[in-house]
Coordinates of C-alpha atoms in Angstrom, one line a residue:
X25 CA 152.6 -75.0 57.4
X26 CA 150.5 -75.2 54.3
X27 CA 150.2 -78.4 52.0
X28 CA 152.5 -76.9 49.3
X29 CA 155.1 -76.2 52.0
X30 CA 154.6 -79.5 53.2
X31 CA 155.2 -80.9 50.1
X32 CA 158.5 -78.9 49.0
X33 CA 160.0 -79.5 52.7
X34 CA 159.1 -83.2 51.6
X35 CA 160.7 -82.7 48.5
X36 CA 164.1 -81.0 49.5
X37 CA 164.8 -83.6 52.7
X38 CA 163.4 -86.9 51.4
X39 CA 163.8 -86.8 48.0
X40 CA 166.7 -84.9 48.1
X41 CA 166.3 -82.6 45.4
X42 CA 168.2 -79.3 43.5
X43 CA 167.1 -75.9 44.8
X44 CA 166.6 -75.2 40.8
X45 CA 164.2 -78.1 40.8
X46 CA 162.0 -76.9 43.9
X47 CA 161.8 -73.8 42.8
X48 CA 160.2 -75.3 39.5
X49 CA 158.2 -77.0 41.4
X50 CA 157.0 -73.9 43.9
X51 CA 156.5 -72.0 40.2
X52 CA 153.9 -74.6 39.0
X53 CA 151.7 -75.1 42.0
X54 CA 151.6 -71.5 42.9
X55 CA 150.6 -70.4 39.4
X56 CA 148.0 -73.6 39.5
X57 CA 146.6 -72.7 43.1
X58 CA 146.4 -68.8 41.8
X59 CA 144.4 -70.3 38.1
X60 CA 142.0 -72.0 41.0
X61 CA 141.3 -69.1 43.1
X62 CA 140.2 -66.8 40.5
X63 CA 137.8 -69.7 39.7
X64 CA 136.4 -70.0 43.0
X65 CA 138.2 -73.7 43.8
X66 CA 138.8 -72.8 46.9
X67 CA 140.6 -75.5 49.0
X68 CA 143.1 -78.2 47.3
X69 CA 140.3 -81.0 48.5
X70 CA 137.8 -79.1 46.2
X71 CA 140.1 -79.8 42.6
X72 CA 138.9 -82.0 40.4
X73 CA 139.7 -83.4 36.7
X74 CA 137.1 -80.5 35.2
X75 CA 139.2 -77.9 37.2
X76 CA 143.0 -79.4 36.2
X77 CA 141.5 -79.5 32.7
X78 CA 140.6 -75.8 32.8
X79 CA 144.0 -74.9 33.7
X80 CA 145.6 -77.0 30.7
X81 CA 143.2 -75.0 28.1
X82 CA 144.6 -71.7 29.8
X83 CA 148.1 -72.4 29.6
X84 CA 147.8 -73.5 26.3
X85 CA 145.7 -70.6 25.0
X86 CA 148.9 -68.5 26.8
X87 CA 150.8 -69.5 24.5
X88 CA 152.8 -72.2 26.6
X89 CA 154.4 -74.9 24.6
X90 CA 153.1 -78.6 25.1
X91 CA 156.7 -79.5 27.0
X92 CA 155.9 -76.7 29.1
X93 CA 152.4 -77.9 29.9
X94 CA 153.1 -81.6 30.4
X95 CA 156.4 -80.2 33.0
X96 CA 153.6 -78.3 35.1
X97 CA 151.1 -81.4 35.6
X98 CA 154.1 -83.7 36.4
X99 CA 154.9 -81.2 39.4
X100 CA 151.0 -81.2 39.7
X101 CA 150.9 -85.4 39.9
X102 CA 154.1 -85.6 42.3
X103 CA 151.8 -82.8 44.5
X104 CA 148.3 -84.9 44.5
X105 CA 150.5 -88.2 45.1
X106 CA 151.5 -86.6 48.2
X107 CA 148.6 -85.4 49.5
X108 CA 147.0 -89.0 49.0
X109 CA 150.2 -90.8 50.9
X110 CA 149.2 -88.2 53.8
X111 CA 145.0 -88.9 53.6
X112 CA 144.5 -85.1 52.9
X113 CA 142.9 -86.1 49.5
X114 CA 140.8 -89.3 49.3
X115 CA 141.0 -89.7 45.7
X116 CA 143.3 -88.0 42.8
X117 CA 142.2 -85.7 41.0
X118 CA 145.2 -86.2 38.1
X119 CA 144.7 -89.9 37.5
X120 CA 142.5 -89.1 34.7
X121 CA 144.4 -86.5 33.5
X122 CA 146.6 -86.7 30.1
X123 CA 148.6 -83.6 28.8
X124 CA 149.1 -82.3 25.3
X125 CA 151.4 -84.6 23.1
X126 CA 154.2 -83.1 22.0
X127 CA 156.5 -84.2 19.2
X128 CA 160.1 -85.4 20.0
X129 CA 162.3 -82.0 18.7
X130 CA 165.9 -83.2 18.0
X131 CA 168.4 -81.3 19.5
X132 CA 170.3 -78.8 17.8
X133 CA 174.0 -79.5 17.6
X134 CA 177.6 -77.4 16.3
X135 CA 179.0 -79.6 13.6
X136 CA 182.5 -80.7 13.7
X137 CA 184.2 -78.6 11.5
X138 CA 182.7 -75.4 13.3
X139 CA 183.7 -76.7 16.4
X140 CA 187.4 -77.1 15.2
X141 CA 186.9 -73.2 14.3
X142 CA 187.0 -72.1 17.8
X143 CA 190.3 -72.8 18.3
X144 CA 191.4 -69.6 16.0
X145 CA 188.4 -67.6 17.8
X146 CA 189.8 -64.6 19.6
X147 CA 188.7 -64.6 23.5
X148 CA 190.5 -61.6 24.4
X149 CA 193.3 -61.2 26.8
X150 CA 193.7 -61.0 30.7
X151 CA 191.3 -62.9 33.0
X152 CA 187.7 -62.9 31.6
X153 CA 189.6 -63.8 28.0
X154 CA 191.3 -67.1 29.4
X155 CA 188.3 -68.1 31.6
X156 CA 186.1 -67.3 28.6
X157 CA 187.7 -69.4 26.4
X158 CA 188.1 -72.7 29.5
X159 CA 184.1 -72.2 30.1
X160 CA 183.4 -73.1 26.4
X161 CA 185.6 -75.7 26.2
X162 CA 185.1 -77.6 29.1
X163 CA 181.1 -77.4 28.1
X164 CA 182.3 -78.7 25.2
X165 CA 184.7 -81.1 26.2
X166 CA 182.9 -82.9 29.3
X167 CA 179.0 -82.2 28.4
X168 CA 178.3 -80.6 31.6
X169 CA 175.3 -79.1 32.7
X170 CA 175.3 -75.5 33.6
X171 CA 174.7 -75.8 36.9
X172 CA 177.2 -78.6 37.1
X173 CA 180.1 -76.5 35.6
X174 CA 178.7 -73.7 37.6
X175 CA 179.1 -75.6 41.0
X176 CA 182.4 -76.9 39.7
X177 CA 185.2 -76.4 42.7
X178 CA 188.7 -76.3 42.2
X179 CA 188.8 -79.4 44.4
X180 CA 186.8 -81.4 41.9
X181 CA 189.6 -82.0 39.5
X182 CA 191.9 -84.9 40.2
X183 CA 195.4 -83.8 38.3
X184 CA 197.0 -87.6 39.3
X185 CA 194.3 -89.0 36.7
X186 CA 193.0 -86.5 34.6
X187 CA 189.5 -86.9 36.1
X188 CA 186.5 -84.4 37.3
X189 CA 183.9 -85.2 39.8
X190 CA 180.8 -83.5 39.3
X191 CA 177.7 -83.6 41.1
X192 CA 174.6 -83.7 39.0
X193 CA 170.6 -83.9 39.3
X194 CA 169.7 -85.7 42.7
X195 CA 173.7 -85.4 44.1
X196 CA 174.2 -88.0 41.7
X197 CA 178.1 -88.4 41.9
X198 CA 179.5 -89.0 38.5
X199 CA 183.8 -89.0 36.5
X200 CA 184.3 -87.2 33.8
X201 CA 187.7 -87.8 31.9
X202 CA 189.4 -84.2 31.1
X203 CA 191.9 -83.9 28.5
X204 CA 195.9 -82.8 28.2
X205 CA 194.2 -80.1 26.4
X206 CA 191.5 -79.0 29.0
X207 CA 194.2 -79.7 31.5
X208 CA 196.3 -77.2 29.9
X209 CA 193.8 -74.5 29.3
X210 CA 192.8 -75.3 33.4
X211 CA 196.5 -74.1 34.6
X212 CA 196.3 -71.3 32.1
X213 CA 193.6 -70.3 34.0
X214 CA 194.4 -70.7 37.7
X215 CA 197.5 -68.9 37.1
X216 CA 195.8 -66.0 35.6
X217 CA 192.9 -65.8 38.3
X218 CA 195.6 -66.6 40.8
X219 CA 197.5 -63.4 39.6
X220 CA 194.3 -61.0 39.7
X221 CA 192.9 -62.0 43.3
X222 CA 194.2 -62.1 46.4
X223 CA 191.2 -64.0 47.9
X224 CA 190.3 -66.7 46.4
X225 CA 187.6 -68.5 46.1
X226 CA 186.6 -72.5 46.0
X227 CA 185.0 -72.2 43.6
X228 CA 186.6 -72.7 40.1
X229 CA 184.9 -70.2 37.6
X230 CA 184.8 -66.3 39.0
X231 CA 183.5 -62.9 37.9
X232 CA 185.8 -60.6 37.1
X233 CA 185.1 -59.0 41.1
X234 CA 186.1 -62.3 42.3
X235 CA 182.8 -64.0 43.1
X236 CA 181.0 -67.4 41.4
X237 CA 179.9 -66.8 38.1
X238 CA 175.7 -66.9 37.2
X239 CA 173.9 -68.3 35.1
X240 CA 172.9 -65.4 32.8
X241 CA 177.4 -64.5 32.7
X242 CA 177.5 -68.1 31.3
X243 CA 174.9 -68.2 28.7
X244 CA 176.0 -65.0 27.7
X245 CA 180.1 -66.2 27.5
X246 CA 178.8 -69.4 25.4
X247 CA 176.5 -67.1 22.9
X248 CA 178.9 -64.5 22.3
X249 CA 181.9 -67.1 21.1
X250 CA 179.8 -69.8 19.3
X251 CA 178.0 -66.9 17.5
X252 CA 181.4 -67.0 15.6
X253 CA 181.4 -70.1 14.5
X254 CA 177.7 -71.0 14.2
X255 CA 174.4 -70.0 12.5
X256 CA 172.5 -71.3 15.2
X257 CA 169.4 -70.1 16.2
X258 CA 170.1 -71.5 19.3
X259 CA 173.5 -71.0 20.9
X260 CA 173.6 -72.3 24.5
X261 CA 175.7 -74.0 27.0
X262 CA 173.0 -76.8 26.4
X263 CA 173.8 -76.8 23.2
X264 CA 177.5 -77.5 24.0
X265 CA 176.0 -80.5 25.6
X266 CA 174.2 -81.9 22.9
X267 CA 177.3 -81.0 20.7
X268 CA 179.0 -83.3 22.6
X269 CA 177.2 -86.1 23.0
X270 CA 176.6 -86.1 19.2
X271 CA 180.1 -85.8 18.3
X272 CA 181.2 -88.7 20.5
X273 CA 178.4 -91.0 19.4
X274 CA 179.8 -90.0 15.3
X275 CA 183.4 -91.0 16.2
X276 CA 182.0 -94.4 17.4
X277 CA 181.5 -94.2 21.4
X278 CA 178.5 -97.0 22.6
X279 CA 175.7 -95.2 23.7
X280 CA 175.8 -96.6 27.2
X281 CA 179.2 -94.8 27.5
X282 CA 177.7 -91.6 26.8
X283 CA 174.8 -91.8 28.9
X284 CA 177.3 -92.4 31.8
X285 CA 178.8 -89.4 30.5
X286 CA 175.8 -87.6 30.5
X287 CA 174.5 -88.1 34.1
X288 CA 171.7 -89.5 32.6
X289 CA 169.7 -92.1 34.8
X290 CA 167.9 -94.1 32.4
X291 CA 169.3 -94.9 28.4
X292 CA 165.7 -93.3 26.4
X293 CA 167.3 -90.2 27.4
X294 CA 170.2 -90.6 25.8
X295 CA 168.8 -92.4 22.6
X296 CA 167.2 -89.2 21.0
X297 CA 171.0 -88.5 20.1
X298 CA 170.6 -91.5 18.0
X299 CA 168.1 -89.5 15.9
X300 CA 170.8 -87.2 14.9
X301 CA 173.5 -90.2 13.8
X302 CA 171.4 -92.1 11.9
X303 CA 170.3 -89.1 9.9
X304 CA 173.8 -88.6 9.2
X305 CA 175.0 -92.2 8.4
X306 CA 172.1 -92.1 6.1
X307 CA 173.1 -88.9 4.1
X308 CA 176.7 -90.4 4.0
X309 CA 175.1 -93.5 2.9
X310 CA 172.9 -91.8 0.1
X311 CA 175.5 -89.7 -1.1
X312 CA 178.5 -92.7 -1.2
X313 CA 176.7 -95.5 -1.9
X314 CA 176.6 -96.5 -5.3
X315 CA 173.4 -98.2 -5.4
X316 CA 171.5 -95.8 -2.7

């Protein structure tokens, strides 16, 4: 087993992690180790801070964004610290290392109003129609991740108390309260996907042959409808999440409440939705304010 493998078999049964996130991970290193071979670095023991800086002027002269960059050393640290626990490396090659700073970009959000707008949108009739319409609104309505809403099983809704149990980054466990509304657009649903298969599967959301949905059907489902209602450059079920988050934290919802809501496991990942309130109470203040 090499080092790498080592390290992802490390990563999937100790620290527990999402296929999506190993996968990430696999992506980095492999495209690191490949940058090294073509420069003669041999063996992992033979990197250094020169070599790990070489690589961060090639990705950036690719064209890679300084997120991007500072993602790919992280998975890069979290590999070194390994190999140092396991005395294959005696020092680390990454402590000196510091990425490309990147500016804090807000996220983009669908204002209120627009939002209201989709309930007049037309999702078309029969199956795809009435799940359409249920995978934008619960996106909406419970600021899932996709792979959340994606993994979602018909089992996950409680009916008795209106809640939904979905299992985030890490298997971390977490409620979500679901609307009458939600609820009602839910039955709409099982009826109708009850009424086109025979076999059915535990999974909640299906393609229109009966199987789990993707990711790409779901980004597609979510861009097609807001592009209705929205101008946005940007129109993805991520989006839906920030909507959300942003809309509750207008209405007056603590910001602890939403980061429970979130999933999110620490509060400075929730706060940048603060950027996005305060630039609004300030307009409203500007604009009502008599001496502003």
């Amino acid at each position: 087993m090499s080092y790498k493998e080592s390290f992802l078999s490390y990563l999937q049964f100790e620290k527990r992690y999402s296929v999506h996130t190993i996968l990430s991970y696999d992506c980095d290193l492999t495209q690191f180790f490949d940058f090294m071979s073509k420069n003669e670095v041999a063996e992992v023991k033979d990197v250094d801070f020169k070599s790990v800086r070489k690589w961060i002027v090639f990705l950036m002269n690719e064209g890679n964004s300084s997120r991007t960059v500072n993602r790919k050393l992280s998975s890069l640290k979290s590999f070194f610290k390994f190999l140092l626990r396991e005395s294959v490396v005696d020092t680390n090659p990454m402590d000196r290392v510091v990425g490309p700073r990147q500016g804090k970009k807000l996220p983009g959000f669908v204002a209120e109003h627009a939002m209201q707008l989709l309930r007049e949108v037309e999702f078309g009739e029969g199956f795809e129609g009435v799940r359409d319409r249920l995978v934008v609104e619960m996106f909406y309505q419970t600021g899932m991740r996709l792979s959340e809403l994606m993994n979602l099983k018909i089992t996950s809704f409680d009916r008795g108390t209106s809640l939904v149990k979905v299992l985030g980054k890490r298997n971390k466990e977490r409620i979500i309260p679901v609307s009458k509304g939600l609820e009602k657009l839910l039955d709409e649903y099982l009826e109708e996907r009850n009424r086109t298969f025979e076999e059915r599967s535990d999974f909640l959301f299906v393609t229109k042959k009966g199987v789990p949905v993707y990711e790409k059907l779901l980004y597609r489902i979510v861009t097609k409808h807001l592009s209705k209602i929205t101008t946005l450059a940007k129109r993805s079920p991520h989006v839906l999440r920030h909507t959300f988050a942003t809309h509750l934290l207008n209405n007056g919802a603590e910001l602890n409440a939403v980061k429970e809501l979130l999933g999110h496991s620490n509060l400075s990942a929730t706060q940048i939705y603060t950027h996005t309130t305060f630039e609004r109470l300030n307009k409203v203040y500007k604009q009502a304010h008599p001496r502003a």
